[in-house]
CSV table of C-alpha atoms in Angstrom, one decimal:
chain,number,residue,atom,x,y,z
H,1,MET,CA,115.4,112.2,153.2
H,2,ILE,CA,117.7,115.0,153.1
H,3,VAL,CA,116.4,116.1,149.5
H,4,LEU,CA,112.8,115.9,150.9
H,5,TRP,CA,113.8,118.0,153.8
H,6,ALA,CA,115.8,120.5,151.9
H,7,ALA,CA,113.0,120.9,149.2
H,8,TYR,CA,110.3,121.3,151.9
H,9,THR,CA,112.5,123.9,153.8
H,10,ILE,CA,113.6,125.8,150.8
H,11,SER,CA,110.0,126.2,149.5
H,12,PHE,CA,108.8,127.1,153.1
H,13,LEU,CA,111.4,130.1,152.8
H,14,ILE,CA,110.8,131.2,149.2
H,15,LEU,CA,106.9,131.2,150.0
H,16,TYR,CA,107.7,133.3,153.3
H,17,LEU,CA,109.8,135.9,151.5
H,18,LEU,CA,107.1,136.8,148.7
H,19,PRO,CA,105.1,139.8,149.5
H,20,GLY,CA,102.0,139.5,151.1
H,21,ASP,CA,100.2,136.5,152.4
H,22,ALA,CA,97.4,134.1,152.5
H,23,ALA,CA,95.2,136.2,154.9
H,24,THR,CA,95.5,139.4,153.1
H,25,LEU,CA,94.8,137.9,149.7
H,26,PHE,CA,91.8,135.7,151.2
H,27,ALA,CA,90.4,139.3,153.0
H,28,GLY,CA,90.9,141.4,150.2
H,29,GLY,CA,89.4,139.1,147.5
H,30,GLY,CA,89.6,140.7,144.1
H,31,ASP,CA,90.0,144.3,145.7
H,32,GLN,CA,93.1,144.8,147.6
H,33,GLU,CA,92.1,148.4,148.6
H,34,ALA,CA,89.0,147.4,150.6
H,35,ILE,CA,91.1,145.2,153.0
H,36,ASP,CA,89.6,145.4,156.5
H,37,PRO,CA,92.7,145.3,158.9
H,38,GLU,CA,90.8,143.5,161.7
H,39,LEU,CA,89.7,140.7,159.2
H,40,VAL,CA,93.2,140.3,158.2
H,41,ALA,CA,94.4,140.0,161.8
H,42,GLN,CA,91.8,137.5,162.8
H,43,LEU,CA,92.7,135.4,159.8
H,44,ARG,CA,96.3,135.4,160.5
H,45,SER,CA,95.7,134.5,164.1
H,46,GLU,CA,93.4,131.5,162.9
H,47,LEU,CA,95.9,130.4,160.2
H,48,GLY,CA,98.7,130.8,162.5
H,49,LEU,CA,100.6,133.3,160.4
H,50,ASP,CA,101.0,135.7,163.4
H,51,ARG,CA,103.6,133.3,165.1
H,52,PRO,CA,107.4,133.7,164.8
H,53,LEU,CA,108.9,132.1,161.5
H,54,TYR,CA,110.8,129.4,163.3
H,55,GLU,CA,107.5,128.3,165.3
H,56,GLN,CA,105.4,128.2,161.9
H,57,TYR,CA,108.1,126.2,160.3
H,58,LEU,CA,108.6,123.7,163.1
H,59,VAL,CA,104.9,123.1,163.6
H,60,ALA,CA,104.3,122.5,159.9
H,61,LEU,CA,107.5,120.4,159.7
H,62,GLY,CA,106.3,118.2,162.5
H,63,LYS,CA,102.9,117.7,161.0
H,64,ALA,CA,104.5,116.7,157.5
H,65,LEU,CA,106.6,114.1,159.1
H,66,THR,CA,103.3,112.3,160.2
H,67,GLY,CA,102.0,113.0,156.8
H,68,ASP,CA,99.8,115.8,157.6
H,69,PHE,CA,100.6,118.7,155.0
H,70,GLY,CA,97.6,120.8,156.5
H,71,VAL,CA,94.8,122.3,154.7
H,72,SER,CA,94.2,124.8,151.9
H,73,THR,CA,94.0,128.2,153.3
H,74,GLN,CA,91.9,129.2,150.1
H,75,THR,CA,89.5,126.4,150.2
H,76,GLY,CA,89.8,124.7,153.7
H,77,ARG,CA,90.3,121.2,151.9
H,78,PRO,CA,93.1,119.0,152.8
H,79,ALA,CA,96.2,119.9,150.6
H,80,SER,CA,96.9,116.0,150.0
H,81,ASP,CA,93.2,115.7,148.5
H,82,LEU,CA,93.7,118.6,146.3
H,83,LEU,CA,97.0,116.9,145.0
H,84,LEU,CA,95.3,113.5,144.6
H,85,GLU,CA,92.6,115.2,142.5
H,86,SER,CA,94.9,117.0,140.3
H,87,LEU,CA,97.3,114.1,139.9
H,88,PRO,CA,95.9,111.9,137.2
H,89,PRO,CA,95.9,114.4,134.4
H,90,THR,CA,99.5,115.2,135.0
H,91,LEU,CA,100.5,111.7,135.4
H,92,ALA,CA,98.9,111.2,132.1
H,93,LEU,CA,100.5,114.1,130.3
H,94,THR,CA,104.1,113.5,131.8
H,95,ALA,CA,103.8,109.7,130.9
H,96,PHE,CA,103.0,110.4,127.5
H,97,ALA,CA,105.5,113.1,127.3
H,98,PHE,CA,108.3,110.7,128.8
H,99,VAL,CA,107.5,108.2,126.0
H,100,LEU,CA,107.8,110.8,123.2
H,101,SER,CA,110.9,112.3,124.6
H,102,VAL,CA,112.9,108.8,124.7
H,103,VAL,CA,111.7,107.8,121.3
H,104,PHE,CA,112.6,111.4,119.8
H,105,GLY,CA,115.7,111.4,121.6
H,106,ILE,CA,116.9,107.8,120.7
H,107,VAL,CA,115.9,108.1,117.0
H,108,LEU,CA,117.4,111.6,116.6
H,109,ALA,CA,120.8,110.5,118.0
H,110,LEU,CA,120.9,107.2,116.0
H,111,SER,CA,119.8,108.7,112.9
H,112,ALA,CA,122.7,111.5,113.3
H,113,SER,CA,125.2,108.7,113.8
H,114,LEU,CA,124.2,106.5,111.0
H,115,ALA,CA,123.7,109.2,108.2
H,116,ARG,CA,126.3,108.8,105.7
H,117,ALA,CA,125.8,112.1,104.0
H,118,GLN,CA,127.9,114.9,106.1
H,119,TRP,CA,125.5,117.8,105.6
H,120,LEU,CA,122.4,115.3,107.0
H,121,ARG,CA,124.4,114.3,109.9
H,122,ASN,CA,125.5,118.1,110.5
H,123,LEU,CA,121.9,119.1,110.3
H,124,LEU,CA,120.7,116.2,112.6
H,125,SER,CA,123.5,117.0,114.9
H,126,SER,CA,122.3,120.6,115.4
H,127,LEU,CA,118.8,119.8,116.1
H,128,PRO,CA,119.4,118.7,120.0
H,129,PRO,CA,121.1,122.1,121.1
H,130,LEU,CA,118.3,123.9,119.2
H,131,GLY,CA,115.6,121.9,121.1
H,132,VAL,CA,117.1,122.4,124.6
H,133,SER,CA,117.5,126.1,123.9
H,134,ILE,CA,113.9,126.8,123.2
H,135,PRO,CA,111.6,127.8,126.2
H,136,VAL,CA,108.8,125.3,126.9
H,137,PHE,CA,106.2,128.2,126.5
H,138,TRP,CA,107.3,129.4,123.1
H,139,ILE,CA,107.0,125.7,121.8
H,140,GLY,CA,103.6,125.7,123.2
H,141,LEU,CA,102.5,128.8,121.6
H,142,LEU,CA,104.0,127.8,118.2
H,143,LEU,CA,102.2,124.4,118.4
H,144,LEU,CA,99.0,126.3,119.5
H,145,GLN,CA,99.3,128.6,116.4
H,146,ALA,CA,100.2,125.9,113.6
H,147,PHE,CA,98.0,122.9,114.8
H,148,SER,CA,95.2,124.6,116.8
H,149,PHE,CA,94.3,128.1,115.2
H,150,ARG,CA,95.4,127.3,111.6
H,151,ILE,CA,94.9,124.0,110.7
H,152,ARG,CA,92.6,123.0,113.7
H,153,LEU,CA,93.9,119.6,114.0
H,154,PHE,CA,94.0,119.7,117.7
H,155,PRO,CA,92.3,121.4,120.5
H,156,SER,CA,93.9,124.5,122.0
H,157,MET,CA,92.8,123.9,125.5
H,158,GLY,CA,91.0,121.3,128.1
H,159,ASN,CA,91.3,118.0,129.1
H,160,GLU,CA,88.8,116.1,126.8
H,161,GLY,CA,90.1,113.2,125.0
H,162,PHE,CA,93.3,111.9,123.8
H,163,GLU,CA,93.5,114.9,121.1
H,164,SER,CA,93.8,117.4,124.1
H,165,LEU,CA,96.9,115.4,125.1
H,166,VAL,CA,98.9,115.6,122.1
H,167,LEU,CA,100.3,119.2,121.8
H,168,PRO,CA,101.0,119.4,125.5
H,169,ALA,CA,102.9,116.3,125.4
H,170,ILE,CA,104.9,117.2,122.2
H,171,THR,CA,105.5,120.8,123.9
H,172,ILE,CA,107.2,119.1,127.0
H,173,ALA,CA,108.9,116.2,125.0
H,174,ILE,CA,111.0,118.5,122.4
H,175,PRO,CA,113.2,119.8,125.0
H,176,SER,CA,113.5,116.6,127.1
H,177,GLY,CA,114.1,114.7,123.9
H,178,ALA,CA,116.6,117.0,122.6
H,179,PHE,CA,118.4,116.8,126.1
H,180,ILE,CA,118.6,112.9,125.6
H,181,ALA,CA,119.6,113.1,121.7
H,182,GLN,CA,122.4,115.7,122.9
H,183,LEU,CA,123.7,113.3,125.5
H,184,LEU,CA,123.5,110.0,123.7
H,185,SER,CA,125.1,111.4,120.4
H,186,ARG,CA,128.0,112.5,122.5
H,187,SER,CA,128.2,109.2,124.2
H,188,LEU,CA,127.8,107.2,120.9
H,189,ARG,CA,130.8,109.1,119.5
H,190,SER,CA,132.8,108.4,122.3
H,191,THR,CA,131.8,104.7,122.4
H,192,LEU,CA,132.3,104.4,118.7
H,193,ALA,CA,136.0,105.5,119.2
H,194,GLN,CA,136.8,102.5,121.7
H,195,PRO,CA,139.3,99.8,120.5
H,196,TYR,CA,136.6,97.0,120.8
H,197,VAL,CA,134.5,98.9,118.1
H,198,GLU,CA,137.3,98.6,115.8
H,199,ILE,CA,137.7,95.0,116.5
H,200,VAL,CA,134.0,94.4,115.7
H,201,ARG,CA,134.4,96.2,112.6
H,202,ALA,CA,137.5,94.3,111.6
H,203,LYS,CA,135.5,91.0,112.0
H,204,GLY,CA,133.1,92.3,109.0
H,205,ALA,CA,130.2,93.5,111.0
H,206,SER,CA,128.1,96.0,109.3
H,207,GLU,CA,128.0,99.5,110.3
H,208,ARG,CA,124.3,99.3,111.6
H,209,ARG,CA,125.1,96.1,113.6
H,210,VAL,CA,128.3,97.8,115.2
H,211,GLN,CA,126.2,100.8,116.3
H,212,LEU,CA,122.9,99.2,117.1
H,213,GLY,CA,124.2,95.8,118.5
H,214,HIS,CA,127.4,96.8,120.3
H,215,ALA,CA,127.8,100.7,120.8
H,216,PHE,CA,124.3,101.7,121.8
H,217,ARG,CA,124.2,99.6,124.7
H,218,ASN,CA,127.2,101.0,126.5
H,219,ALA,CA,126.2,104.3,125.2
H,220,ALA,CA,123.0,104.6,126.6
H,221,ILE,CA,124.1,104.2,130.2
H,222,PRO,CA,125.0,107.8,130.7
H,223,SER,CA,121.5,108.9,129.4
H,224,LEU,CA,120.0,106.4,131.8
H,225,THR,CA,121.7,108.3,134.5
H,226,MET,CA,119.8,111.4,133.6
H,227,VAL,CA,116.4,110.0,134.0
H,228,GLY,CA,115.8,111.1,137.1
H,229,VAL,CA,116.7,114.7,136.1
H,230,LEU,CA,114.6,114.2,133.1
H,231,ILE,CA,111.4,113.4,135.0
H,232,GLY,CA,112.0,116.5,137.3
H,233,GLY,CA,112.2,118.5,134.1
H,234,LEU,CA,108.6,116.9,132.7
H,235,LEU,CA,107.1,117.8,136.0
H,236,SER,CA,108.3,121.3,135.9
H,237,GLY,CA,107.5,121.6,132.3
H,238,ALA,CA,104.0,120.3,133.1
H,239,VAL,CA,103.6,123.6,135.3
H,240,VAL,CA,104.0,125.7,132.2
H,241,THR,CA,102.4,123.5,129.5
H,242,GLU,CA,99.1,123.2,131.5
H,243,THR,CA,99.0,126.8,131.9
H,244,VAL,CA,99.4,127.6,128.3
H,245,PHE,CA,96.8,125.0,127.2
H,246,SER,CA,94.7,125.6,130.1
H,247,ARG,CA,94.5,122.1,131.4
H,248,LEU,CA,93.6,121.0,134.8
H,249,GLY,CA,96.5,119.2,136.9
H,250,ILE,CA,99.3,119.7,139.4
H,251,GLY,CA,100.7,122.5,137.3
H,252,ARG,CA,97.5,124.6,137.6
H,253,LEU,CA,97.1,123.6,141.1
H,254,VAL,CA,100.7,125.0,141.9
H,255,VAL,CA,100.1,128.2,140.0
H,256,THR,CA,97.0,129.0,141.9
H,257,ALA,CA,98.4,128.0,145.0
H,258,VAL,CA,101.6,130.4,144.6
H,259,ASN,CA,99.2,133.4,143.5
H,260,ASN,CA,96.9,132.8,146.5
H,261,ARG,CA,100.2,132.1,148.9
H,262,ASP,CA,98.7,128.9,149.9
H,263,VAL,CA,101.7,127.5,151.5
H,264,PRO,CA,100.3,124.0,152.6
H,265,VAL,CA,99.2,123.1,148.7
H,266,VAL,CA,102.4,124.5,147.4
H,267,GLN,CA,104.7,122.4,149.9
H,268,THR,CA,102.7,119.3,149.2
H,269,VAL,CA,103.4,119.4,145.6
H,270,VAL,CA,106.8,120.2,146.0
H,271,VAL,CA,107.5,117.3,148.7
H,272,PHE,CA,105.7,115.2,146.1
H,273,ALA,CA,107.8,116.2,143.0
H,274,ALA,CA,111.0,115.6,145.3
H,275,LEU,CA,109.9,112.1,146.0
H,276,VAL,CA,109.3,111.2,142.5
H,277,PHE,CA,112.6,112.7,141.8
H,278,VAL,CA,114.2,110.5,144.6
H,279,VAL,CA,112.3,107.3,143.6
H,280,ALA,CA,113.3,107.8,139.9
H,281,ASN,CA,116.9,107.9,140.7
H,282,LEU,CA,116.5,105.0,143.2
H,283,VAL,CA,115.0,102.9,140.1
H,284,VAL,CA,117.9,103.9,137.9
H,285,ASP,CA,120.4,102.6,140.4
H,286,LEU,CA,118.7,99.3,140.7
H,287,VAL,CA,118.5,99.0,136.6
H,288,TYR,CA,122.3,100.0,136.2
H,289,PRO,CA,123.5,96.4,136.8
H,290,LEU,CA,121.0,94.8,134.4
H,291,ILE,CA,122.1,96.8,131.5
H,292,ASP,CA,125.7,96.5,132.4
H,293,ARG,CA,127.0,93.6,134.2
H,294,ARG,CA,130.7,95.4,134.6
H,295,ILE,CA,128.9,97.5,137.5
H,296,THR,CA,127.9,94.3,139.3
H,297,LEU,CA,131.5,92.8,138.9
H,298,ALA,CA,133.1,95.7,140.2
H,299,ARG,CA,130.7,95.9,143.2
H,300,THR,CA,131.6,92.1,143.8
H,301,ALA,CA,135.3,92.7,143.6
H,302,PHE,CA,135.0,95.7,145.7
H,303,VAL,CA,133.1,93.7,148.7
H,304,ALA,CA,135.7,90.8,148.2
H,305,ALA,CA,138.5,93.0,148.8
């Protein structure tokens, strides 16, 4: 609840500090120089924007606690309805990107760890920092230039068909997968230095069995911890990617709402993203004991003490 309240409050204050408001933008339309002051005052009164900041905040927060996030100042429709309409394309994009990033991260980390040639190991190990440091929008522009404009393999925009999902999903998956690979590689190196690994090797197990059968399971736990952060990164990446690829979804909805100072819509999306983050971390906590029984034993010993 604290995370949700903090997300709601911070987004409210940030939007309040932005220059202009929804009434001014709505009254001016495309011509901000021909704004009628009387119309702006009337709209501010209707939207409640002429009230003190604390009053606007408390009224909005009270309604949000009952599940009412208000109506869009631009369309007049409930903000929750706009979120639900934009949700399916973004869910499809983030789910596909999540699968790609996990597969890409695990394969890259294991390949770097299992590579026998030193030059190949160094090359593979240098890819994760590079993938993390590249901005998402730049990856999207490079993919568009290569696969849409040159060889015309995938469409450059739109939501039609599975083909339109490939490049946006890869755009989001590259930095997320690189982050997983970076974390998993570091954890694998640490795990492989443990004494029990030397015992397994001394018993004659192959290097592949040592790494995949014994080290990987323990090394994966720190990476699993970051799943909640990763999902948050995928949602934020969707905002940029949907804009670059002109896709419909939550990202486009947020960009349009911020440009129009549509506070109810922005806050609905922010609270939804925070809720996803909280639920993802809760699921991770519940999955921990299934992967590492030492956590269950430690909790049992703590309760018994």
